[in-house]
Coordinates of C-alpha atoms in Angstrom, one line a residue:
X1 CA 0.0 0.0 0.0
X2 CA 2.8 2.2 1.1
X3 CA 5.1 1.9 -2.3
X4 CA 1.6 2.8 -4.5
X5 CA 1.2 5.8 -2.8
X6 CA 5.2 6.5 -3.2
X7 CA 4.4 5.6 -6.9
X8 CA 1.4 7.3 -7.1
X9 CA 2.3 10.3 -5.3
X10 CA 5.7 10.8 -5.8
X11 CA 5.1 12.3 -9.1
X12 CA 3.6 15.3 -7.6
X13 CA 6.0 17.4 -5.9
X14 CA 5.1 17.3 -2.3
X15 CA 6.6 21.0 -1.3
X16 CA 3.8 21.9 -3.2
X17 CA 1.1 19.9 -1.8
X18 CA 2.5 21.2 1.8
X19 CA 2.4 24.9 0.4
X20 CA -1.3 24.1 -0.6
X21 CA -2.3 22.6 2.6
X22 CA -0.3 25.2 4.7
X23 CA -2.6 27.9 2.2
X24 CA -5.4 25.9 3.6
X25 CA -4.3 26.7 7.3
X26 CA -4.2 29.9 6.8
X27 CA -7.2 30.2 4.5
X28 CA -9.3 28.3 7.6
X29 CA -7.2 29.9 10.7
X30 CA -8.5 33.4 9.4
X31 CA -11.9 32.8 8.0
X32 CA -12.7 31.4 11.9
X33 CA -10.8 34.4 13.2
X34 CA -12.1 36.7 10.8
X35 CA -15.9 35.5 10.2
X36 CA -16.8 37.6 13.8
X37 CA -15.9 41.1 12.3
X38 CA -19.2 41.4 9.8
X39 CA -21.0 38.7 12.2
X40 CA -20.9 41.1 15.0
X41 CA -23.2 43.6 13.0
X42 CA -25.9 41.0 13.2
X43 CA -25.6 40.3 16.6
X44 CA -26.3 43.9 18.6
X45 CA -29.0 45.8 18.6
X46 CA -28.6 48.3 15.8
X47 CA -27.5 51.8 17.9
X48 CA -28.6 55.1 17.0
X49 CA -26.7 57.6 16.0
X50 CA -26.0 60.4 18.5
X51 CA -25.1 62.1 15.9
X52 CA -27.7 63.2 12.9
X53 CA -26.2 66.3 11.1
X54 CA -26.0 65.0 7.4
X55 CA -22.2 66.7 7.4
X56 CA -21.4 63.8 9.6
X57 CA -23.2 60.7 8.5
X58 CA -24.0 59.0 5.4
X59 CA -27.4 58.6 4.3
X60 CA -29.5 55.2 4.0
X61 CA -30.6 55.0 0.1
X62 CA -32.5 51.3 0.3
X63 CA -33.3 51.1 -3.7
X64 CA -29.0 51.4 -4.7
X65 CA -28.7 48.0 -3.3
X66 CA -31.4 46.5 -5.2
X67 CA -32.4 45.8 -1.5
X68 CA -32.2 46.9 2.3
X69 CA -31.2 45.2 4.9
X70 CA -35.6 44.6 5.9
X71 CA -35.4 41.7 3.3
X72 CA -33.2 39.8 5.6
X73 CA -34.9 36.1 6.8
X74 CA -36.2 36.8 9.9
X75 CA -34.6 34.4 12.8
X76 CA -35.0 33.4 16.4
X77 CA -31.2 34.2 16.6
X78 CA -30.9 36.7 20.0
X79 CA -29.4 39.9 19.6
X80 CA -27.3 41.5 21.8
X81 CA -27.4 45.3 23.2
X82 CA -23.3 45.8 23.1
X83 CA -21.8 49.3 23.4
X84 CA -19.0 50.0 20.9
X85 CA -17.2 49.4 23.8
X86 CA -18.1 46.3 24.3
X87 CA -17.4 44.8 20.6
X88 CA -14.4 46.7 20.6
X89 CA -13.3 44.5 23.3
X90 CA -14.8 41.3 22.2
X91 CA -13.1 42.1 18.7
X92 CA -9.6 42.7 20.8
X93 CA -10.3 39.4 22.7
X94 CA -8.5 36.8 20.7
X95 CA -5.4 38.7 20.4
X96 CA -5.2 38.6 24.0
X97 CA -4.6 34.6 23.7
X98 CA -3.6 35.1 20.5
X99 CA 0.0 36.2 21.1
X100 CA 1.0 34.2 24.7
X101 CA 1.4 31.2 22.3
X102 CA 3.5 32.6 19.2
X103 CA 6.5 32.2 21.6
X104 CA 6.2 28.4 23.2
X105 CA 4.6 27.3 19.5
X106 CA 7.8 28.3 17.7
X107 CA 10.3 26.4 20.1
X108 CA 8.0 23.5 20.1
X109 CA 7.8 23.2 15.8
X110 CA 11.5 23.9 15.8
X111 CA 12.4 21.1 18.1
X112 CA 9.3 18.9 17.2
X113 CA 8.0 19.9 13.7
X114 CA 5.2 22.2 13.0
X115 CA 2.5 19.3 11.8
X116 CA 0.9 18.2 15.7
X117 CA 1.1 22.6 16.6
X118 CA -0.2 23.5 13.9
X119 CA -2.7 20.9 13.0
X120 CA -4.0 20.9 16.6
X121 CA -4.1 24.7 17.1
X122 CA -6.5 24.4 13.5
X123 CA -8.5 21.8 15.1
X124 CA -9.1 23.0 18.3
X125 CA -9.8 26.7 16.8
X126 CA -12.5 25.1 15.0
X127 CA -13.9 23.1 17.8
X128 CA -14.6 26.6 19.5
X129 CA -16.0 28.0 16.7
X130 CA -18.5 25.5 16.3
X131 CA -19.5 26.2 20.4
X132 CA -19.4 30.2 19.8
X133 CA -23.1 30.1 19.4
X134 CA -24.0 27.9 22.5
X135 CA -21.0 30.0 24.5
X136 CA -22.8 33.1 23.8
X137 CA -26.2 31.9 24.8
X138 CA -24.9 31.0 27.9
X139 CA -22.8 33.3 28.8
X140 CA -23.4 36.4 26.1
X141 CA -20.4 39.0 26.3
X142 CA -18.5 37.3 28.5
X143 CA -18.9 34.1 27.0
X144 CA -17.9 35.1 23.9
X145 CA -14.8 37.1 25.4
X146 CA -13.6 33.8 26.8
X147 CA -14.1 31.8 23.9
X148 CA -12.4 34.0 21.2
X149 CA -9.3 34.2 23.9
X150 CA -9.0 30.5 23.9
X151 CA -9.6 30.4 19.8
X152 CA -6.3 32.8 20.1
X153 CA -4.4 30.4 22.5
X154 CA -5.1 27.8 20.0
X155 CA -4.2 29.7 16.9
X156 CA -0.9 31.9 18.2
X157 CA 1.0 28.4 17.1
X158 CA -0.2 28.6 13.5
X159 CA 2.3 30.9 11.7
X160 CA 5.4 29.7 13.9
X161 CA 4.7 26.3 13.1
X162 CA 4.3 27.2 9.4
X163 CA 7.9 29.3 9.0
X164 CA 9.3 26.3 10.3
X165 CA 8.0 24.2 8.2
X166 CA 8.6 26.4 5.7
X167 CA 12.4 26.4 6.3
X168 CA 12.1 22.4 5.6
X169 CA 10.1 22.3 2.4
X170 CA 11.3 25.7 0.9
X171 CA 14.3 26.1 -1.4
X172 CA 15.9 29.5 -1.7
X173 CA 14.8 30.3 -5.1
X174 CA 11.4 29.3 -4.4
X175 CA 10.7 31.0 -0.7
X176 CA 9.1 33.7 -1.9
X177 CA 6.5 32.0 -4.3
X178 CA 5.9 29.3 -1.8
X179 CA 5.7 31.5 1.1
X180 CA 3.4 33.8 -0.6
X181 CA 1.3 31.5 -1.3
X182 CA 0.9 29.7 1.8
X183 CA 0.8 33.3 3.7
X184 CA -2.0 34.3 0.9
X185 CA -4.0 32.2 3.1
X186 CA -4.8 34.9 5.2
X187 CA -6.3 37.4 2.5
X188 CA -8.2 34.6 0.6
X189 CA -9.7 33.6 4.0
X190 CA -10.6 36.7 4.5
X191 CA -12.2 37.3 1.5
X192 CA -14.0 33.7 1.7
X193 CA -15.0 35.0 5.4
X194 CA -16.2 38.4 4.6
X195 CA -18.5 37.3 1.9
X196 CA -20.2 33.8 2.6
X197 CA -20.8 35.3 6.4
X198 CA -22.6 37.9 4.8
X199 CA -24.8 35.4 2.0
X200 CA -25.3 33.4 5.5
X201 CA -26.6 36.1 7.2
X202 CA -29.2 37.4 4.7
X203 CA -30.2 33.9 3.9
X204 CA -30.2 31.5 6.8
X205 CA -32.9 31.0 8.9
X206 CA -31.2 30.3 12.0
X207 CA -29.4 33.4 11.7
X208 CA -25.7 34.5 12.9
X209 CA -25.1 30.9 14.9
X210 CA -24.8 29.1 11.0
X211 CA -21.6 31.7 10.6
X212 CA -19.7 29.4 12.9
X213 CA -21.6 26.4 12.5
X214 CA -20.0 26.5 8.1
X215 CA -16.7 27.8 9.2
X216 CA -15.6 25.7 12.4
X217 CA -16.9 22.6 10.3
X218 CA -14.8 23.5 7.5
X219 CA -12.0 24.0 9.9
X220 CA -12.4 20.3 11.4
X221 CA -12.3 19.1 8.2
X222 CA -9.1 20.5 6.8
X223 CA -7.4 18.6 10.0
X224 CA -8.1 15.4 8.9
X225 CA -7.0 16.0 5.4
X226 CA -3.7 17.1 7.1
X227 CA -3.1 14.8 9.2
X228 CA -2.5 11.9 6.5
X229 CA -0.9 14.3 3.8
X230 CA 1.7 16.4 5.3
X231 CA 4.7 15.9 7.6
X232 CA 7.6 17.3 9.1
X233 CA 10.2 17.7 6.8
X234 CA 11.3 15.6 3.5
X235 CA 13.1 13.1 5.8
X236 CA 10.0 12.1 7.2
X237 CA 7.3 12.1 4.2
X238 CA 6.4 8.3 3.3
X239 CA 5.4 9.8 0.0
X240 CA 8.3 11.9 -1.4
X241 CA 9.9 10.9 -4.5
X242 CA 14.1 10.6 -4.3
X243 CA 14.5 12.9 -7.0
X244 CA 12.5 15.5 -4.6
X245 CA 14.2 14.7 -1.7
X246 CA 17.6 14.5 -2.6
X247 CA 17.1 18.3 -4.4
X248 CA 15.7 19.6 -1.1
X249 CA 18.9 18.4 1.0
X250 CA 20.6 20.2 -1.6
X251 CA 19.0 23.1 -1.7
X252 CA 18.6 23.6 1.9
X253 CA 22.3 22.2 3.2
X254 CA 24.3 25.6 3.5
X255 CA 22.0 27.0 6.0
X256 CA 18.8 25.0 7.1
X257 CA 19.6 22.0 10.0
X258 CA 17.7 19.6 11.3
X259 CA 18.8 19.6 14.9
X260 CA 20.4 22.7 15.5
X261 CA 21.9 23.7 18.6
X262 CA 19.2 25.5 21.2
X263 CA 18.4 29.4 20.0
X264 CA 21.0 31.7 20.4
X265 CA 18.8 34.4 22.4
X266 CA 21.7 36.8 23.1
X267 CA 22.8 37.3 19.3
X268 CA 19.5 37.2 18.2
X269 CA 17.8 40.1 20.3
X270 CA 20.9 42.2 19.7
X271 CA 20.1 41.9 15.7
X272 CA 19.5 44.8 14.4
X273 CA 17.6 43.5 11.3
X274 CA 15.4 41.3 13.4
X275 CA 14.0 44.7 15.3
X276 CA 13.4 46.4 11.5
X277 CA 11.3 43.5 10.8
X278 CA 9.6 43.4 13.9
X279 CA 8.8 47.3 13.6
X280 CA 7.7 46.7 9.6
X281 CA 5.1 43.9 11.2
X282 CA 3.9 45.8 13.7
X283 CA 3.3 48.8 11.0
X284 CA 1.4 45.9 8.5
X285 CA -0.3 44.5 11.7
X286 CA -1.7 47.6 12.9
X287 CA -3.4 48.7 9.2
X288 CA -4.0 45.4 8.4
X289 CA -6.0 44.5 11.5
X290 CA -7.4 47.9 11.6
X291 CA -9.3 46.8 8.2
X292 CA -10.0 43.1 9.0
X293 CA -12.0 43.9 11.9
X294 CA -13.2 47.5 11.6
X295 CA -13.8 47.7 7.8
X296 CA -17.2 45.7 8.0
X297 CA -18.5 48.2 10.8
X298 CA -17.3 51.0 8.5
X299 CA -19.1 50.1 5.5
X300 CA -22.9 49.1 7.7
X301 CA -22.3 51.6 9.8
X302 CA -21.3 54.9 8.3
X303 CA -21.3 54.0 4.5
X304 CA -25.2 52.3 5.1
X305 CA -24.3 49.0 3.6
X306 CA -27.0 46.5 3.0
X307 CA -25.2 43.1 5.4
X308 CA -24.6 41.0 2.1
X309 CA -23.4 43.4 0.4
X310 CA -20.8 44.7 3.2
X311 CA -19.6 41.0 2.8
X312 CA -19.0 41.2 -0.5
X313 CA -17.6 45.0 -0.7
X314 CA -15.2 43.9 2.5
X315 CA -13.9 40.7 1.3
X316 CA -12.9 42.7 -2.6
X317 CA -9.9 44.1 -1.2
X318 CA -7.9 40.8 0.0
X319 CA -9.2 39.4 -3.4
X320 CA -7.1 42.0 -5.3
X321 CA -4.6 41.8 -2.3
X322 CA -4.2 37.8 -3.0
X323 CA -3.9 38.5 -6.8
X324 CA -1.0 41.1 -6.2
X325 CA 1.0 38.8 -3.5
X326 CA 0.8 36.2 -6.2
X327 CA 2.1 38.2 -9.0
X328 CA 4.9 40.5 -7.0
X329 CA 6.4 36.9 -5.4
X330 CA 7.0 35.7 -8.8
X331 CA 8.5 39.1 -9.8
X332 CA 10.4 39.2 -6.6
X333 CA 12.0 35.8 -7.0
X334 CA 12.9 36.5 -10.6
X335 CA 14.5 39.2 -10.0
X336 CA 16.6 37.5 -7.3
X337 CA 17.7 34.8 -9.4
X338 CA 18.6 36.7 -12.6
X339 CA 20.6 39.3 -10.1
X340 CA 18.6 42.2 -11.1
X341 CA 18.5 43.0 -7.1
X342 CA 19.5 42.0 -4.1
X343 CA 17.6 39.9 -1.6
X344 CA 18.1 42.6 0.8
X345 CA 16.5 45.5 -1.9
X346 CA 13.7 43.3 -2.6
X347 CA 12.8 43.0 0.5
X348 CA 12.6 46.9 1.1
X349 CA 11.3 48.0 -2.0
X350 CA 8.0 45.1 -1.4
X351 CA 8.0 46.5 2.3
X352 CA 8.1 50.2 1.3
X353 CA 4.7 49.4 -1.3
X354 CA 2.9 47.9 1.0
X355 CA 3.4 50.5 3.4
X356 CA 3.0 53.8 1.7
X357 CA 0.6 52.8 -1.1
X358 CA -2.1 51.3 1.5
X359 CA -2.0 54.2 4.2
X360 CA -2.3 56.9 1.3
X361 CA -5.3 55.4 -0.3
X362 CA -7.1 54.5 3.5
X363 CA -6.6 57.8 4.1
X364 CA -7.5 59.3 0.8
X365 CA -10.7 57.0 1.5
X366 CA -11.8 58.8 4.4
X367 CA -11.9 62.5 2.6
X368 CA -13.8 61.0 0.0
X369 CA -16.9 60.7 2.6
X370 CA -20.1 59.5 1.1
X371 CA -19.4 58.4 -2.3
X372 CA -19.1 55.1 -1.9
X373 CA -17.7 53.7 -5.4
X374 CA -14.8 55.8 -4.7
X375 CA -14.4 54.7 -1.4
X376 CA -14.6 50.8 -2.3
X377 CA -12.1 52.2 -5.0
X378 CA -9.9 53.8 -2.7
X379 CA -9.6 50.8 0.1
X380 CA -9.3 48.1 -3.1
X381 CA -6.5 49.7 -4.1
X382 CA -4.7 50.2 -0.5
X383 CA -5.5 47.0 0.2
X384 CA -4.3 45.0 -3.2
X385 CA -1.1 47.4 -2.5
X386 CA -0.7 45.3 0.7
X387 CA 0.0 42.5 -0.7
X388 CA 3.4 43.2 -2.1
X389 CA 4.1 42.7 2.0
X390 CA 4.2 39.3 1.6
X391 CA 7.3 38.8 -0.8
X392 CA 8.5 41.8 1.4
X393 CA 8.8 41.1 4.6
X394 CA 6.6 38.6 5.1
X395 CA 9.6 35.4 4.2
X396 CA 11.9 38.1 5.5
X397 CA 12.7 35.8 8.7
X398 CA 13.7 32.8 6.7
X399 CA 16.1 35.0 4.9
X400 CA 17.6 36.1 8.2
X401 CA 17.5 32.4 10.3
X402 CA 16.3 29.3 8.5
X403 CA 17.2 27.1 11.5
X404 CA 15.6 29.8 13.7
X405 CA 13.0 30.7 11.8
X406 CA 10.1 29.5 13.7
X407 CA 11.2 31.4 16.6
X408 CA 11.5 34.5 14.6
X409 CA 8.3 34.3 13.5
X410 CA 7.3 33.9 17.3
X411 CA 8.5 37.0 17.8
X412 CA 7.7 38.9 15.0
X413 CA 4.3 37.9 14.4
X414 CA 3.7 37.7 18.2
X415 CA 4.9 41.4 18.8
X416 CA 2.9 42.7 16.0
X417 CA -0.4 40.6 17.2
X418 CA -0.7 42.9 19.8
X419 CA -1.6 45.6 17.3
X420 CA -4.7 43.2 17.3
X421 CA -5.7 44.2 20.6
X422 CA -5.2 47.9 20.6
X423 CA -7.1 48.6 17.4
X424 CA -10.7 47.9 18.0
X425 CA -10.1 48.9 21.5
X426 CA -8.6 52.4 19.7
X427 CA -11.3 52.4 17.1
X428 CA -14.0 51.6 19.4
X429 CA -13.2 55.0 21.5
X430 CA -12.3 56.9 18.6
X431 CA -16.0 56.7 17.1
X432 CA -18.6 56.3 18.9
X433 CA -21.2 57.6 16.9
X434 CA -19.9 56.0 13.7
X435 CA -19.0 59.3 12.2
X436 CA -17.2 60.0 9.1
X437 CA -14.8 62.9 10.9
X438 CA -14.4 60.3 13.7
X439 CA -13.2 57.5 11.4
X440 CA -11.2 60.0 9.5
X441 CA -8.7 60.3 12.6
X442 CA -8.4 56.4 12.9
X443 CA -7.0 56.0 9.2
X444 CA -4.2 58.9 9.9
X445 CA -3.4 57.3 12.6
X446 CA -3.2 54.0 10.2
X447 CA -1.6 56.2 8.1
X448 CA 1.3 57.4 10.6
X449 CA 2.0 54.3 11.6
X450 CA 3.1 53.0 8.1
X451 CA 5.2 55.9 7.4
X452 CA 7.5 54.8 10.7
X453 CA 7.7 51.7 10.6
X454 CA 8.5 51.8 6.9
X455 CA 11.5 54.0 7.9
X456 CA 13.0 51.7 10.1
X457 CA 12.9 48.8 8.0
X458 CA 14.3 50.8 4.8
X459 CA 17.2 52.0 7.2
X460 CA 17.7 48.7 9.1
X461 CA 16.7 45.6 7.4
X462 CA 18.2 42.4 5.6
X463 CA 17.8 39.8 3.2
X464 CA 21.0 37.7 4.4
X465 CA 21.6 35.0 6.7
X466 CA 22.9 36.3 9.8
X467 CA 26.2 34.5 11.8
X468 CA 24.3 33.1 15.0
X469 CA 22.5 30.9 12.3
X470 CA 25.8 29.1 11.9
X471 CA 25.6 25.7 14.1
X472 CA 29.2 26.2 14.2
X473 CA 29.2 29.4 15.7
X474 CA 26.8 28.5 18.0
X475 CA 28.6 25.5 19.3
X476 CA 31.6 27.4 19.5
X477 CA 30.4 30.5 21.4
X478 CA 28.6 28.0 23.8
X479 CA 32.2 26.5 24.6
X480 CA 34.0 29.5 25.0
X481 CA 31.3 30.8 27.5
X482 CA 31.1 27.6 29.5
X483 CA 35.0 27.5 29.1
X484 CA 35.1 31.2 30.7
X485 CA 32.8 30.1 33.6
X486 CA 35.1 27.2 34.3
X487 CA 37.7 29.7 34.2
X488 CA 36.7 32.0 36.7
X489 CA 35.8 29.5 39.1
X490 CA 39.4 27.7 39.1
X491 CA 41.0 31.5 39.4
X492 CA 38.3 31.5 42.8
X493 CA 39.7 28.2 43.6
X494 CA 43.0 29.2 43.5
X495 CA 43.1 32.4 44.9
X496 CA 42.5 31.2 48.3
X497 CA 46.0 28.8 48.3
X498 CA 48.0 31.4 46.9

């Protein structure tokens, strides 16, 4: 049985099938994750508007739409009377668990292999998703507070384990395809989440609890297909041609290990591209999350959406975003390979895109008030310039440590997360009444943000392997330490009978 499915499936390459299943992660990780942000308009009691001066607020017009949001099948679904408060904190809530695991998840895929983190975090995530409705029954606010923190315990493993698999299945010449297109994940599942939640809505007769019924189902489902089709690392794949694995070891010899010696923590927090990246992810984090919770509220709330289509209108921009990753990884890697420009320049130039373009056209957005084509316009094409982050920076910590790499992304990914909890929290005092001046201020903040964080990572950042991610080096500076401490306590010894 085994050797037909080496037969069978060794044809295929199977660092492909992993970058599609590790797409499918993602794709599920952030559709659960995401599907709350247009959900959550269903779920309170519609507020009213403290403020009513038309200079201020957009205008309901029920026959643009084709239809308003009356025509929605009526349900026994409860709703909720949540301040903006209140869903700003609920919205903040997985973050909260979200990045306490980034750190122990890396360490564990680095010395265990991503597969059991990663598929368990996937599995688990979904398991809560399909209790969210029951949770909030039960225990409304708070239940659902304590539920999306556990769904973030369960999914702060996800991109650790995946850069460390990543370092195993990826070739250089290949890392920024393949990593774009696992990490594209995130945009499509966004997209996927944004506009079936809002098709569900409108449609279903149970109302919001389907959401989570279709998407932690989904979720379960993509564990079991993982489980039986993915592994480790080429060593350990039953599957995997010769030809395959013998092109990976290759590849991957000069600088990715299997066992390498335990992290280096003193060289590595003392690197100063490590702390550009960090401050380029926190500057992507902070507009990216700012959009993938907020953005729904934005368009039902002050543009006047009907709820399906706010799904559809919210989910457009990682659609173009997804199409842009895919064609700028390409670009990047070719001109890599053909010596056009240098790892380190790619990196930078993809980074400085995804920065600028986005916060100009969020902010340009906001001035253009209450005419919505441009608007949709104006965040499609700050959004679709975001994705030109992913063959940025995005791969930027397997250019910098493969043998570390999961622990980098622990830290990078983790430190930006908490952008996740400050934003609907920020947002959510920002506007209270959902108006347009109100809203305006959040995107220059957005706006801001980009521009520094940018800076630093143009001034500071790297597309080379750093020195601690040398075995060798590591080894050796561990032996000259503990040879120093040996050292000094002889010299103590000593000392005394002299």
């Amino acid at each position: 049985m085994l050797s037909t499915c080496k037969v069978c499936c060794g044809r295929i390459p199977q660092r492909w099938i992993f970058a599609i299943m590790g797409f499918l992660a993602l794709f599920n990780a952030y559709a659960m994750r995401v599907c709350l942000s247009i959900t959550i308009t269903e779920m309170v009691i519609p507020m009213k508007n403290a403020i009513h001066n038309d200079q201020y607020t957009c205008r309901i017009n029920t026959t643009e739409n084709g239809m308003d949001d009356n025509d929605v099948k009526p349900s026994n679904a409860k709703k909720y009377d949540w301040d903006e408060m209140m869903q700003g904190i609920i919205l903040s809530s997985f973050y909260v668990g979200y990045v306490i695991t980034h750190l122990p998840g890396g360490m564990l895929s680095e010395k265990f292999g991503g597969k059991y983190s990663l598929g368990l975090g996937i599995l688990a995530t979904g398991i809560f998703t399909l209790i969210t409705p029951i949770t909030v029954e039960i225990g409304e606010a708070t239940g659902l507070i304590i539920v999306r923190v556990l769904m973030g315990l369960c999914e702060g493993t996800t991109f650790p384990a995946l850069n460390a698999m990543l370092a195993q299945w990826t070739p250089p010449e290949e890392r920024s395809m393949i990593g774009s297109l696992v990490f594209a994940g995130a945009q499509l599942g966004t997209v996927f989440a944004n506009s079936l939640s809002g098709v569900i809505l409108r449609y279903s007769i149970i109302g919001w609890p389907a959401v989570f019924y279709v998407f932690g189902s989904i979720g379960i489902l993509w564990f079991l297909l993982w489980l039986v089709i993915c592994y480790n690392n080429p060593d350990t794949h039953p599957f995997i041609s010769e030809r395959e694995r013998i092109f990976l070891q290759e590849r991957m010899r000069a600088h990715t290990h299997k066992k390498p010696p335990s992290v280096p923590w003193r060289h590595l927090l003392k690197s100063t591209p490590l702390w550009a990246l960090i401050a380029a992810q926190v500057g992507h984090d902070w507009g990216f999350f700012t959009l993938v919770n907020d953005l729904p509220k934005y368009m039902s709330n002050v543009l006047k959406y009907s709820i399906d289509h706010n799904g559809f209108l919210s989910a457009l921009p990682y659609l173009t975003m997804w199409i842009c990753s895919t064609i700028t990884s390409c670009l990047a890697d070719w001109m890599i390979t053909n010596g056009l420009m240098s790892r380190t320049n790619v990196r930078k130039l993809g980074t400085t895109i995804a920065s600028l373009g986005p916060g100009a056209f969020i902010l340009g957005a906001s001035y253009a008030e209450c005419d919505k084509t441009t608007v949709v316009i104006m965040f499609t094409l700050g959004t679709t310039l975001m994705g030109t982050f992913y063959p940025g920076m995005k791969v930027n910590a397997l250019d910098l440590s493969p043998n570390y790499s999961g622990t980098l992304m622990a830290l990078v990914n983790g430190i930006g997360a908490f952008t996740g909890i400050l934003t609907p929290y920020i947002v959510s005092i920002l506007t209270p009444n959902q108006a347009l001046h109100e809203w305006r201020l959040v995107f220059w903040i957005v706006f801001g943000v980009f521009v520094l964080t940018n800076i630093i990572f143009v001034l500071y950042a790297s597309g080379e392997v750093e020195y601690w991610n040398d075995p060798e080096f590591v080894r050796t500076e561990k032996e000259r330490i503990q040879k120093k401490v040996i050292d000094e306590k002889m010299e103590k010894i000593q000392k005394p009978l002299s």
